[in-house]
Amino acid sequence: MAKGKQSGSVPLDDPTALAKFGKLEVVAKLVVEGYIMGQHKSPFKGASIEFVEHRQYYPGDEIRHIDWRAYGKTGKYYIKEFEDETNLRCYVLVDCSGRMAYGGETIAKFDYARQLAAAMSYLLLMQRDSVGLTTFDVNVRQRLEPSTNLNSFQQMASLLETSKPQHETSLASVFERLLPTMKRRSLVVVISDFYDEVEPLLNVLKQFRSSRHQLILLQVIAPEEIDFPFKHPTQFRSLERAGYKKLVDPHRIRKMYKERFGEYLEQLEKGIGAIGAEYERILTNEPYAKALGAFLDARTRQK
């Protein structure tokens, strides 16, 4: 998936720098426009007859007219003329628990997650899909019901802009409470680091699949959480439990930490795949264009 290009002085390839550029609503639109412009354009080759009424996407075309089915088969953006898109109903769930405040050398996980959520929501609304937004920690914090009204994007951006990561979380219990509120078959996108007990989480996600919901789980992780690059004795403090601190020697625990973290990631990814859901791992130093591409690819596979 191609990266989004720089737009003037806008650092689209650097999430940390981009966070300082402007309001979340403005940046989300720049990210989406940059992503679309960054894709390689080429004529159809070997396309089936069902795409004879398509033409290539050009700057200035409305994003909502892009045919995502054509994109899924070709990897290219085309406009399907003379036919309306079938609307999608999507719930975007964003983890705002305390541990999402971790940032290390890059943008905080929560800041990355909410910017990605805003960009995804804008992209879906532009193609006339119905989008709703929920933030959660151990409880549901704020919720906007799905809407196709493009004006609702301002509400979504404002909600995300004012949200702060805090408190503990329990993914399984929160999702159990949310499931009965989703009456119609929908696409459910969860953006979180998913640092919780895997088995209870998978059991609840199975219920979503049994209810015929499509599931895309986007795991946002800081590079340091994978590499554990710390060299000197370091004091770690809990972002969910006030006052909890622990001094550790990185050299003594690095091997064990990386092994256990790797095992956890493998268990999570395999478990999600086994229930027929989509999983994508995203690092906070990766361009939003890459994350958007991963989301669209996952969405195509869920159809």
PDB file of N, CA and C in Angstrom, residues 107-169:
ATOM      1  N   ILE A 107       3.930   9.669  18.843  1.00  0.00           N
ATOM      2  CA  ILE A 107       2.621  10.132  19.273  1.00  0.00           C
ATOM      3  C   ILE A 107       1.990   9.085  20.198  1.00  0.00           C
ATOM      4  N   ALA A 108       1.209   9.527  21.180  1.00  0.00           N
ATOM      5  CA  ALA A 108       0.546   8.597  22.097  1.00  0.00           C
ATOM      6  C   ALA A 108      -0.413   7.686  21.333  1.00  0.00           C
ATOM      7  N   LYS A 109      -0.587   6.480  21.840  1.00  0.00           N
ATOM      8  CA  LYS A 109      -1.470   5.522  21.169  1.00  0.00           C
ATOM      9  C   LYS A 109      -2.885   6.078  21.016  1.00  0.00           C
ATOM     10  N   PHE A 110      -3.375   6.763  22.028  1.00  0.00           N
ATOM     11  CA  PHE A 110      -4.725   7.313  21.937  1.00  0.00           C
ATOM     12  C   PHE A 110      -4.810   8.402  20.881  1.00  0.00           C
ATOM     13  N   ASP A 111      -3.801   9.256  20.808  1.00  0.00           N
ATOM     14  CA  ASP A 111      -3.805  10.312  19.796  1.00  0.00           C
ATOM     15  C   ASP A 111      -3.798   9.711  18.392  1.00  0.00           C
ATOM     16  N   TYR A 112      -3.032   8.641  18.220  1.00  0.00           N
ATOM     17  CA  TYR A 112      -3.009   7.968  16.913  1.00  0.00           C
ATOM     18  C   TYR A 112      -4.378   7.342  16.637  1.00  0.00           C
ATOM     19  N   ALA A 113      -4.930   6.677  17.645  1.00  0.00           N
ATOM     20  CA  ALA A 113      -6.206   5.981  17.472  1.00  0.00           C
ATOM     21  C   ALA A 113      -7.335   6.943  17.116  1.00  0.00           C
ATOM     22  N   ARG A 114      -7.390   8.091  17.799  1.00  0.00           N
ATOM     23  CA  ARG A 114      -8.498   9.004  17.516  1.00  0.00           C
ATOM     24  C   ARG A 114      -8.332   9.704  16.173  1.00  0.00           C
ATOM     25  N   GLN A 115      -7.094   9.961  15.763  1.00  0.00           N
ATOM     26  CA  GLN A 115      -6.892  10.561  14.445  1.00  0.00           C
ATOM     27  C   GLN A 115      -7.256   9.571  13.345  1.00  0.00           C
ATOM     28  N   LEU A 116      -6.883   8.306  13.546  1.00  0.00           N
ATOM     29  CA  LEU A 116      -7.253   7.269  12.587  1.00  0.00           C
ATOM     30  C   LEU A 116      -8.767   7.097  12.540  1.00  0.00           C
ATOM     31  N   ALA A 117      -9.411   7.104  13.693  1.00  0.00           N
ATOM     32  CA  ALA A 117     -10.870   6.977  13.746  1.00  0.00           C
ATOM     33  C   ALA A 117     -11.545   8.126  13.011  1.00  0.00           C
ATOM     34  N   ALA A 118     -11.023   9.326  13.175  1.00  0.00           N
ATOM     35  CA  ALA A 118     -11.597  10.491  12.494  1.00  0.00           C
ATOM     36  C   ALA A 118     -11.435  10.374  10.987  1.00  0.00           C
ATOM     37  N   ALA A 119     -10.257   9.968  10.538  1.00  0.00           N
ATOM     38  CA  ALA A 119     -10.016   9.828   9.097  1.00  0.00           C
ATOM     39  C   ALA A 119     -10.909   8.742   8.498  1.00  0.00           C
ATOM     40  N   MET A 120     -11.020   7.609   9.178  1.00  0.00           N
ATOM     41  CA  MET A 120     -11.884   6.532   8.701  1.00  0.00           C
ATOM     42  C   MET A 120     -13.333   6.990   8.620  1.00  0.00           C
ATOM     43  N   SER A 121     -13.796   7.674   9.648  1.00  0.00           N
ATOM     44  CA  SER A 121     -15.188   8.131   9.684  1.00  0.00           C
ATOM     45  C   SER A 121     -15.471   9.113   8.553  1.00  0.00           C
ATOM     46  N   TYR A 122     -14.536  10.013   8.321  1.00  0.00           N
ATOM     47  CA  TYR A 122     -14.707  10.985   7.239  1.00  0.00           C
ATOM     48  C   TYR A 122     -14.772  10.279   5.886  1.00  0.00           C
ATOM     49  N   LEU A 123     -13.893   9.311   5.688  1.00  0.00           N
ATOM     50  CA  LEU A 123     -13.873   8.562   4.435  1.00  0.00           C
ATOM     51  C   LEU A 123     -15.198   7.836   4.209  1.00  0.00           C
ATOM     52  N   LEU A 124     -15.718   7.198   5.244  1.00  0.00           N
ATOM     53  CA  LEU A 124     -16.977   6.466   5.120  1.00  0.00           C
ATOM     54  C   LEU A 124     -18.161   7.403   4.884  1.00  0.00           C
ATOM     55  N   LEU A 125     -18.188   8.524   5.584  1.00  0.00           N
ATOM     56  CA  LEU A 125     -19.280   9.485   5.402  1.00  0.00           C
ATOM     57  C   LEU A 125     -19.270  10.088   4.000  1.00  0.00           C
ATOM     58  N   MET A 126     -18.085  10.305   3.466  1.00  0.00           N
ATOM     59  CA  MET A 126     -17.979  10.877   2.126  1.00  0.00           C
ATOM     60  C   MET A 126     -18.540   9.948   1.065  1.00  0.00           C
ATOM     61  N   GLN A 127     -18.593   8.658   1.359  1.00  0.00           N
ATOM     62  CA  GLN A 127     -19.184   7.736   0.388  1.00  0.00           C
ATOM     63  C   GLN A 127     -20.603   7.329   0.805  1.00  0.00           C
ATOM     64  N   ARG A 128     -21.204   8.183   1.661  1.00  0.00           N
ATOM     65  CA  ARG A 128     -22.612   8.056   2.044  1.00  0.00           C
ATOM     66  C   ARG A 128     -22.899   6.850   2.930  1.00  0.00           C
ATOM     67  N   ASP A 129     -21.916   6.337   3.592  1.00  0.00           N
ATOM     68  CA  ASP A 129     -22.147   5.269   4.550  1.00  0.00           C
ATOM     69  C   ASP A 129     -22.618   5.860   5.872  1.00  0.00           C
ATOM     70  N   SER A 130     -23.243   5.031   6.688  1.00  0.00           N
ATOM     71  CA  SER A 130     -23.726   5.450   8.002  1.00  0.00           C
ATOM     72  C   SER A 130     -22.671   5.100   9.042  1.00  0.00           C
ATOM     73  N   VAL A 131     -22.229   6.098   9.806  1.00  0.00           N
ATOM     74  CA  VAL A 131     -21.122   5.905  10.747  1.00  0.00           C
ATOM     75  C   VAL A 131     -21.513   6.380  12.139  1.00  0.00           C
ATOM     76  N   GLY A 132     -21.216   5.551  13.137  1.00  0.00           N
ATOM     77  CA  GLY A 132     -21.403   5.920  14.532  1.00  0.00           C
ATOM     78  C   GLY A 132     -20.086   5.808  15.273  1.00  0.00           C
ATOM     79  N   LEU A 133     -19.974   6.473  16.403  1.00  0.00           N
ATOM     80  CA  LEU A 133     -18.713   6.518  17.145  1.00  0.00           C
ATOM     81  C   LEU A 133     -18.962   6.278  18.630  1.00  0.00           C
ATOM     82  N   THR A 134     -18.105   5.448  19.231  1.00  0.00           N
ATOM     83  CA  THR A 134     -18.181   5.177  20.667  1.00  0.00           C
ATOM     84  C   THR A 134     -16.783   5.220  21.264  1.00  0.00           C
ATOM     85  N   THR A 135     -16.622   5.904  22.400  1.00  0.00           N
ATOM     86  CA  THR A 135     -15.373   5.839  23.155  1.00  0.00           C
ATOM     87  C   THR A 135     -15.652   5.064  24.445  1.00  0.00           C
ATOM     88  N   PHE A 136     -14.649   4.317  24.906  1.00  0.00           N
ATOM     89  CA  PHE A 136     -14.866   3.464  26.072  1.00  0.00           C
ATOM     90  C   PHE A 136     -13.576   3.257  26.853  1.00  0.00           C
ATOM     91  N   ASP A 137     -13.739   2.925  28.136  1.00  0.00           N
ATOM     92  CA  ASP A 137     -12.644   2.393  28.950  1.00  0.00           C
ATOM     93  C   ASP A 137     -13.249   1.179  29.660  1.00  0.00           C
ATOM     94  N   VAL A 138     -13.451   1.252  30.965  1.00  0.00           N
ATOM     95  CA  VAL A 138     -14.162   0.157  31.629  1.00  0.00           C
ATOM     96  C   VAL A 138     -15.667   0.288  31.407  1.00  0.00           C
ATOM     97  N   ASN A 139     -16.101   1.460  30.976  1.00  0.00           N
ATOM     98  CA  ASN A 139     -17.493   1.732  30.622  1.00  0.00           C
ATOM     99  C   ASN A 139     -17.544   2.451  29.283  1.00  0.00           C
ATOM    100  N   VAL A 140     -18.732   2.499  28.700  1.00  0.00           N
ATOM    101  CA  VAL A 140     -18.935   3.338  27.524  1.00  0.00           C
ATOM    102  C   VAL A 140     -18.921   4.780  27.998  1.00  0.00           C
ATOM    103  N   ARG A 141     -18.062   5.606  27.406  1.00  0.00           N
ATOM    104  CA  ARG A 141     -17.932   6.996  27.844  1.00  0.00           C
ATOM    105  C   ARG A 141     -18.820   7.937  27.031  1.00  0.00           C
ATOM    106  N   GLN A 142     -18.679   7.906  25.732  1.00  0.00           N
ATOM    107  CA  GLN A 142     -19.496   8.770  24.868  1.00  0.00           C
ATOM    108  C   GLN A 142     -19.903   7.977  23.635  1.00  0.00           C
ATOM    109  N   ARG A 143     -21.066   8.337  23.107  1.00  0.00           N
ATOM    110  CA  ARG A 143     -21.559   7.579  21.957  1.00  0.00           C
ATOM    111  C   ARG A 143     -22.369   8.466  21.025  1.00  0.00           C
ATOM    112  N   LEU A 144     -22.114   8.331  19.747  1.00  0.00           N
ATOM    113  CA  LEU A 144     -22.903   8.970  18.700  1.00  0.00           C
ATOM    114  C   LEU A 144     -23.481   7.868  17.826  1.00  0.00           C
ATOM    115  N   GLU A 145     -24.788   7.877  17.655  1.00  0.00           N
ATOM    116  CA  GLU A 145     -25.439   6.850  16.851  1.00  0.00           C
ATOM    117  C   GLU A 145     -25.087   7.023  15.372  1.00  0.00           C
ATOM    118  N   PRO A 146     -25.112   5.937  14.596  1.00  0.00           N
ATOM    119  CA  PRO A 146     -24.759   6.015  13.178  1.00  0.00           C
ATOM    120  C   PRO A 146     -25.618   7.021  12.413  1.00  0.00           C
ATOM    121  N   SER A 147     -24.974   7.744  11.524  1.00  0.00           N
ATOM    122  CA  SER A 147     -25.648   8.748  10.702  1.00  0.00           C
ATOM    123  C   SER A 147     -24.937   8.841   9.357  1.00  0.00           C
ATOM    124  N   THR A 148     -25.693   9.163   8.321  1.00  0.00           N
ATOM    125  CA  THR A 148     -25.104   9.388   7.005  1.00  0.00           C
ATOM    126  C   THR A 148     -24.869  10.871   6.746  1.00  0.00           C
ATOM    127  N   ASN A 149     -25.294  11.704   7.680  1.00  0.00           N
ATOM    128  CA  ASN A 149     -25.170  13.155   7.525  1.00  0.00           C
ATOM    129  C   ASN A 149     -23.709  13.571   7.658  1.00  0.00           C
ATOM    130  N   LEU A 150     -23.164  14.186   6.629  1.00  0.00           N
ATOM    131  CA  LEU A 150     -21.764  14.595   6.652  1.00  0.00           C
ATOM    132  C   LEU A 150     -21.486  15.591   7.770  1.00  0.00           C
ATOM    133  N   ASN A 151     -22.519  16.339   8.167  1.00  0.00           N
ATOM    134  CA  ASN A 151     -22.345  17.301   9.263  1.00  0.00           C
ATOM    135  C   ASN A 151     -22.044  16.613  10.595  1.00  0.00           C
ATOM    136  N   SER A 152     -22.393  15.334  10.699  1.00  0.00           N
ATOM    137  CA  SER A 152     -22.126  14.605  11.941  1.00  0.00           C
ATOM    138  C   SER A 152     -20.630  14.414  12.168  1.00  0.00           C
ATOM    139  N   PHE A 153     -19.837  14.583  11.116  1.00  0.00           N
ATOM    140  CA  PHE A 153     -18.389  14.434  11.278  1.00  0.00           C
ATOM    141  C   PHE A 153     -17.831  15.470  12.246  1.00  0.00           C
ATOM    142  N   GLN A 154     -18.391  16.667  12.229  1.00  0.00           N
ATOM    143  CA  GLN A 154     -17.934  17.690  13.168  1.00  0.00           C
ATOM    144  C   GLN A 154     -18.173  17.259  14.608  1.00  0.00           C
ATOM    145  N   GLN A 155     -19.307  16.608  14.859  1.00  0.00           N
ATOM    146  CA  GLN A 155     -19.592  16.096  16.203  1.00  0.00           C
ATOM    147  C   GLN A 155     -18.600  15.002  16.588  1.00  0.00           C
ATOM    148  N   MET A 156     -18.313  14.114  15.645  1.00  0.00           N
ATOM    149  CA  MET A 156     -17.361  13.035  15.912  1.00  0.00           C
ATOM    150  C   MET A 156     -15.981  13.592  16.236  1.00  0.00           C
ATOM    151  N   ALA A 157     -15.542  14.539  15.416  1.00  0.00           N
ATOM    152  CA  ALA A 157     -14.219  15.128  15.624  1.00  0.00           C
ATOM    153  C   ALA A 157     -14.150  15.840  16.969  1.00  0.00           C
ATOM    154  N   SER A 158     -15.224  16.547  17.318  1.00  0.00           N
ATOM    155  CA  SER A 158     -15.258  17.257  18.596  1.00  0.00           C
ATOM    156  C   SER A 158     -15.235  16.280  19.769  1.00  0.00           C
ATOM    157  N   LEU A 159     -15.983  15.192  19.654  1.00  0.00           N
ATOM    158  CA  LEU A 159     -16.005  14.181  20.709  1.00  0.00           C
ATOM    159  C   LEU A 159     -14.611  13.599  20.918  1.00  0.00           C
ATOM    160  N   LEU A 160     -13.947  13.249  19.826  1.00  0.00           N
ATOM    161  CA  LEU A 160     -12.603  12.671  19.918  1.00  0.00           C
ATOM    162  C   LEU A 160     -11.592  13.689  20.432  1.00  0.00           C
ATOM    163  N   GLU A 161     -11.752  14.938  20.007  1.00  0.00           N
ATOM    164  CA  GLU A 161     -10.818  16.001  20.404  1.00  0.00           C
ATOM    165  C   GLU A 161     -10.851  16.226  21.914  1.00  0.00           C
ATOM    166  N   THR A 162     -12.022  16.103  22.512  1.00  0.00           N
ATOM    167  CA  THR A 162     -12.169  16.402  23.940  1.00  0.00           C
ATOM    168  C   THR A 162     -12.009  15.170  24.835  1.00  0.00           C
ATOM    169  N   SER A 163     -11.899  13.994  24.237  1.00  0.00           N
ATOM    170  CA  SER A 163     -11.737  12.771  25.029  1.00  0.00           C
ATOM    171  C   SER A 163     -10.321  12.667  25.581  1.00  0.00           C
ATOM    172  N   LYS A 164     -10.201  12.118  26.781  1.00  0.00           N
ATOM    173  CA  LYS A 164      -8.890  11.935  27.405  1.00  0.00           C
ATOM    174  C   LYS A 164      -8.737  10.485  27.859  1.00  0.00           C
ATOM    175  N   PRO A 165      -7.567   9.889  27.626  1.00  0.00           N
ATOM    176  CA  PRO A 165      -7.357   8.505  28.066  1.00  0.00           C
ATOM    177  C   PRO A 165      -7.176   8.431  29.577  1.00  0.00           C
ATOM    178  N   GLN A 166      -8.003   7.626  30.223  1.00  0.00           N
ATOM    179  CA  GLN A 166      -7.928   7.483  31.674  1.00  0.00           C
ATOM    180  C   GLN A 166      -8.703   6.238  32.105  1.00  0.00           C
ATOM    181  N   HIS A 167      -8.509   5.834  33.330  1.00  0.00           N
ATOM    182  CA  HIS A 167      -9.193   4.686  33.925  1.00  0.00           C
ATOM    183  C   HIS A 167      -8.672   3.355  33.359  1.00  0.00           C
ATOM    184  N   GLU A 168      -9.124   2.281  33.980  1.00  0.00           N
ATOM    185  CA  GLU A 168      -8.802   0.940  33.507  1.00  0.00           C
ATOM    186  C   GLU A 168      -9.794   0.561  32.414  1.00  0.00           C
ATOM    187  N   THR A 169      -9.663  -0.662  31.910  1.00  0.00           N
ATOM    188  CA  THR A 169     -10.625  -1.109  30.909  1.00  0.00           C
ATOM    189  C   THR A 169     -10.895  -2.591  31.070  1.00  0.00           C
TER     190      THR A 169
END
